[in-house]
XYZ file of C-alpha atoms in Angstrom:
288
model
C 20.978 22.324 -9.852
C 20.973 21.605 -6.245
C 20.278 17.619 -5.568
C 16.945 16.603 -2.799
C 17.920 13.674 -0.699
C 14.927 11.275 -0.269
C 14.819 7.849 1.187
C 12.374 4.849 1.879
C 12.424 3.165 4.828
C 11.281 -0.429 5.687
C 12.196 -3.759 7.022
C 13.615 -5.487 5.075
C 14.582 -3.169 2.394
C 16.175 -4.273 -0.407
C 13.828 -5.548 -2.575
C 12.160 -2.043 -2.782
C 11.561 -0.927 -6.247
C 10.966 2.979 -4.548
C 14.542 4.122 -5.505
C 13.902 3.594 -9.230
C 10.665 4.772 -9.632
C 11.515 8.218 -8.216
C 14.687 8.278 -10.434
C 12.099 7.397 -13.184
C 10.249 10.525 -12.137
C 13.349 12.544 -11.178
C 14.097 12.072 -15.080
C 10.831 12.916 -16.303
C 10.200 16.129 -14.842
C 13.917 17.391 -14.642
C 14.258 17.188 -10.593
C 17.879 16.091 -9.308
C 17.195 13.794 -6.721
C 19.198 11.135 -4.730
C 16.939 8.372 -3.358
C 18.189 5.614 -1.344
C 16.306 2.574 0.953
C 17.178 2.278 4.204
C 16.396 -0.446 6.646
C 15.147 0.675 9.951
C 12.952 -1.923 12.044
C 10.574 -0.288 14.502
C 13.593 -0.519 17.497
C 15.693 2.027 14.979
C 13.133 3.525 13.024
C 13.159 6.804 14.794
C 17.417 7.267 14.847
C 17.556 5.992 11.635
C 14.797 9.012 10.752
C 16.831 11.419 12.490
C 20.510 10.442 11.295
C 18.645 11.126 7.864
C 17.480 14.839 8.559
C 20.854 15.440 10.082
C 22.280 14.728 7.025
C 19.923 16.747 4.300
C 17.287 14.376 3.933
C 13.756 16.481 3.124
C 11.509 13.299 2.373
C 10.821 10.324 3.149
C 8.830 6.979 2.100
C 7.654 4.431 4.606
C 6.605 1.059 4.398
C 6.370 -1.993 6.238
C 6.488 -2.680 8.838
C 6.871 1.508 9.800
C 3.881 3.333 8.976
C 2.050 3.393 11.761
C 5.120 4.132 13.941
C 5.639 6.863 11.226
C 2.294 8.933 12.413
C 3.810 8.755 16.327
C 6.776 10.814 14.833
C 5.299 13.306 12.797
C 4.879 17.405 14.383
C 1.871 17.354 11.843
C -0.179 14.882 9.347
C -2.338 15.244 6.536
C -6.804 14.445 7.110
C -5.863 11.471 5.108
C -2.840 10.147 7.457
C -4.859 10.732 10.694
C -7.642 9.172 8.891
C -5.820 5.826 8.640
C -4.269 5.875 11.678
C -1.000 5.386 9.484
C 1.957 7.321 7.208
C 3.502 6.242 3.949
C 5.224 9.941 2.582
C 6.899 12.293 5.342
C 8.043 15.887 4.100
C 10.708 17.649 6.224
C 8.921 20.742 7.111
C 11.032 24.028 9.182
C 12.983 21.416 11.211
C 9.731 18.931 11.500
C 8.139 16.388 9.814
C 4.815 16.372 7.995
C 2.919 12.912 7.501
C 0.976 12.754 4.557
C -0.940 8.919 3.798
C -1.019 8.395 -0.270
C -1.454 3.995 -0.261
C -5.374 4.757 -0.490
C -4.944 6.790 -3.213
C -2.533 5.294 -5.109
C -4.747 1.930 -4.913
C -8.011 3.590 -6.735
C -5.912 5.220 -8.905
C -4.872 1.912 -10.065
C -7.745 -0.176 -9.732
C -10.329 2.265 -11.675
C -7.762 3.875 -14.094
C -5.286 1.638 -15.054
C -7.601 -1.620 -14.724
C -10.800 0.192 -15.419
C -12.292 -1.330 -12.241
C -15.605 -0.049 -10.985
C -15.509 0.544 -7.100
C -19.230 1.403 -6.621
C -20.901 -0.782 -4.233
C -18.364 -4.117 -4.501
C -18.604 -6.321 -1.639
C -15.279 -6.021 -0.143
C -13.011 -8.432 1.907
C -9.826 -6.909 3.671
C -7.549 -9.076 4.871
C -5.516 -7.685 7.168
C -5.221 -4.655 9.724
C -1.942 -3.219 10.291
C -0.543 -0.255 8.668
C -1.021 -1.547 4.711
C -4.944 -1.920 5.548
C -5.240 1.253 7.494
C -3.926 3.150 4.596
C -6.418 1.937 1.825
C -9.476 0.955 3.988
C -11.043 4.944 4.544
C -10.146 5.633 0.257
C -11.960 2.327 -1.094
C -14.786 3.541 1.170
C -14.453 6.971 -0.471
C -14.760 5.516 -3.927
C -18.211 3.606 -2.619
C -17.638 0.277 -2.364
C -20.431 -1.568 -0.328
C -20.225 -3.597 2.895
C -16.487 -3.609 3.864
C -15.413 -6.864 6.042
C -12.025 -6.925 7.862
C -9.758 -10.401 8.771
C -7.177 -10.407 10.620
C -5.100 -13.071 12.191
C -5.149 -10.794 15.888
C -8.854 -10.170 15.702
C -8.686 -6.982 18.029
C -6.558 -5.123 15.361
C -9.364 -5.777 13.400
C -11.885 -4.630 15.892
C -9.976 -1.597 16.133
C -9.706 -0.537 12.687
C -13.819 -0.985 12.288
C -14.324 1.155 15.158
C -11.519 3.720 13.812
C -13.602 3.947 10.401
C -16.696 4.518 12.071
C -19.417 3.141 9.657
C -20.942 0.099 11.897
C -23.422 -0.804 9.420
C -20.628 -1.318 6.467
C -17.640 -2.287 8.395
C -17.833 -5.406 9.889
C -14.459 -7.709 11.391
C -14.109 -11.330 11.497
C -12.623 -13.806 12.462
C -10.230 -16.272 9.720
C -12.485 -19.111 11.011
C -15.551 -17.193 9.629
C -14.171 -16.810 5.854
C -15.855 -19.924 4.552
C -19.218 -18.770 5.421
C -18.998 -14.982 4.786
C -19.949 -16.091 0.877
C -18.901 -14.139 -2.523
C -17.081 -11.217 -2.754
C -16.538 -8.736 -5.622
C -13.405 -7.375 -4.544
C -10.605 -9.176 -2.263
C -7.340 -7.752 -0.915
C -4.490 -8.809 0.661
C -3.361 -6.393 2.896
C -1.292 -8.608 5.098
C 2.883 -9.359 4.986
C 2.145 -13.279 5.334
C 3.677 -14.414 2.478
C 6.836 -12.219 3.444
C 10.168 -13.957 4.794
C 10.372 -13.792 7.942
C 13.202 -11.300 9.075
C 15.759 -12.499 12.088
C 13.399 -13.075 15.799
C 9.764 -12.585 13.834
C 7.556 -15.632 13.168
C 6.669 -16.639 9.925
C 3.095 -17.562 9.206
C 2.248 -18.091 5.407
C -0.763 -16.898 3.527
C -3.872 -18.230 5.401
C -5.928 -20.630 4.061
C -8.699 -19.161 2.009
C -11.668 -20.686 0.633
C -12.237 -20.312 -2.921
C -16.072 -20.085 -2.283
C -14.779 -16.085 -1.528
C -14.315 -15.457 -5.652
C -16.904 -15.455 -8.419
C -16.914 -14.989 -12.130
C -16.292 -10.871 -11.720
C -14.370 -11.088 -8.510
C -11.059 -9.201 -8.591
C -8.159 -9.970 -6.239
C -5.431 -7.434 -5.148
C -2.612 -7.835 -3.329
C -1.217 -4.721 -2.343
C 2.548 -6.697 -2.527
C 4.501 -7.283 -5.520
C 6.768 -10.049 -6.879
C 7.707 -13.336 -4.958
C 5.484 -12.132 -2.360
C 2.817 -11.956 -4.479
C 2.965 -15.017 -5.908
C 1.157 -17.083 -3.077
C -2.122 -14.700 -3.191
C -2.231 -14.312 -6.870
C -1.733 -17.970 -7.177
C -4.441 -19.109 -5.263
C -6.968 -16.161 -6.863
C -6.202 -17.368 -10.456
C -7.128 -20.931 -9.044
C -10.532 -20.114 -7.923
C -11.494 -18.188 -11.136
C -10.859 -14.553 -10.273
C -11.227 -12.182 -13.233
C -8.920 -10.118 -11.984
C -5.444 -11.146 -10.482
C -3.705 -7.647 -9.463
C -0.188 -7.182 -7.656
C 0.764 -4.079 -5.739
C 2.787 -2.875 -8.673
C 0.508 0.170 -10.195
C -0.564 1.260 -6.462
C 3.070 1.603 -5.547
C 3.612 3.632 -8.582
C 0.540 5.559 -8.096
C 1.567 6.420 -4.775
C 4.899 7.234 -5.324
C 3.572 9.551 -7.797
C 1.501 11.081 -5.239
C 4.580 11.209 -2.841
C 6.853 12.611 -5.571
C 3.919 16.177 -5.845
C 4.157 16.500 -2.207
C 7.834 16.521 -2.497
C 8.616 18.474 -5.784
C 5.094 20.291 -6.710
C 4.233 18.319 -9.621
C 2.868 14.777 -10.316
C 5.037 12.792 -13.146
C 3.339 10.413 -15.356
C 2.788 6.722 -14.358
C 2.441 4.789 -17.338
C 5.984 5.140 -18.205
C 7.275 4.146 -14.921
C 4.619 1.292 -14.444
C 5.626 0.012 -17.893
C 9.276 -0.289 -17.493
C 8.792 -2.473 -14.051
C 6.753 -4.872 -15.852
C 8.870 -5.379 -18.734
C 12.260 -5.456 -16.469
C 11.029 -8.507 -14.331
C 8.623 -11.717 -15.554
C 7.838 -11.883 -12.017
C 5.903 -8.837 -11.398
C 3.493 -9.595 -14.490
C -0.228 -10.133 -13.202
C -2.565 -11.938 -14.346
C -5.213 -9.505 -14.990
């Protein structure tokens, strides 16, 4: 049986949990696979990407802080990926790569399967705009939520990501400074790297300071991280009464799933996958 080469790519890298989930999968359905993570920042992301096709690769994950620089590399992208502005799968394609976007996805898949979430008409908060936000923002307006703000530390990324979705009297950005007055919400997520170390030359800012006047009794809160990174957002949405407190965990499963059909032509199970994270690490357990 002749072996695919897939990778992830992201900065940093080693933490990634991709490389056993798709062995999970490559298990499950009876592909041979080799999946490894490799860390590219956005300086090396494109030789790195290269050095990898010269040597067999035919797919590809991408995370932070890539995805976006991802789309600019791509001969051809899915609706979905132009759509966010933003690629998380890449399939080698006659010599080429083919961007394909499954975060947004991955995320409902999660939120109204696995946690039995209703999306219809929740009063969203974003926070964040780069390539995380871009991915999920045009699916949870798909699965009709209601009015959709966006926060962002660089309030022009912000801007720009309203005006790229198009739906002026939904979308709406503001500004950190504004959170304390912008009320209740019924669904909050994280969609920025804050909490993440800071790698060697970026600056480190920590999770902003959120007012708990943004949860009520049925709010739920999802950061689309996992483990220690998690821990700050989760933390703080536990404290102000959330009744839901969701990591990243069963979108990046979900979405790897999605990744792993694009790939191989056939979508594995999640449960199985999902399950064995949780149980391998205390850390990743939610509060939900």
């Amino acid at each position: 049986m002749t072996e695919s080469h897939h990778a992830v790519f992201g900065h940093p890298i080693a933490h990634s949990l991709s490389p056993r989930i798709h062995a999970r999968f490559g298990r499950q359905t009876g592909v041979a696979l080799r999946f490894e993570a490799i860390d590219a920042t956005p300086d090396t992301f494109a030789s790195a990407l290269d050095a990898f096709a010269a040597a067999g690769g035919s797919g590809a994950s991408v995370t932070l802080p890539l995805k976006e620089a991802a789309l600019a590399l791509c001969a051809d992208a899915s609706d979905r990926a132009r759509r966010a502005g933003a690629v998380n799968t890449l399939v080698r394609d006659g010599g080429h790569w083919r961007g394909d976007n499954t975060d947004g996805v991955g995320l409902v898949r999660d939120l109204t399967g696995r946690h039995g979430l209703d999306l219809r008409q929740r009063r969203t908060l974003l926070l964040g705009a780069g390539g995380a936000a871009h991915g999920v923002a045009p699916a949870l307006i798909d699965a009709g939520i209601g009015d959709l703000f966006i926060v962002n530390r660089t309030s022009a990324r912000a801007d720009a990501l309203v005006d790229k979705l198009g739906l002026p009297k939904h979308v709406h950005s503001r500004y950190l400074e504004d959170l304390a007055a912008l009320g209740e919400f019924d669904l909050v997520i994280n969609a920025t790297s804050a909490a993440r170390a800071p790698a060697a030359g970026e600056a480190g800012s920590g999770l902003p300071t959120l007012p708990t006047s943004l949860v009520g009794a049925r709010t739920a809160c999802v950061d689309l991280s996992y483990g220690e990174v998690a821990i700050p957002f989760l933390a703080w949405a536990r404290a102000a009464g959330a009744h839901h407190a969701i990591d990243g965990v069963g979108m990046l499963v979900e979405q790897a799933a999605e990744a792993f059909k694009l790939w191989h032509g056939i979508r594995p199970y999640t449960d199985e996958a999902y399950a064995a994270l949780r149980e391998r690490d205390a850390l990743l357990v939610t509060g939900d």
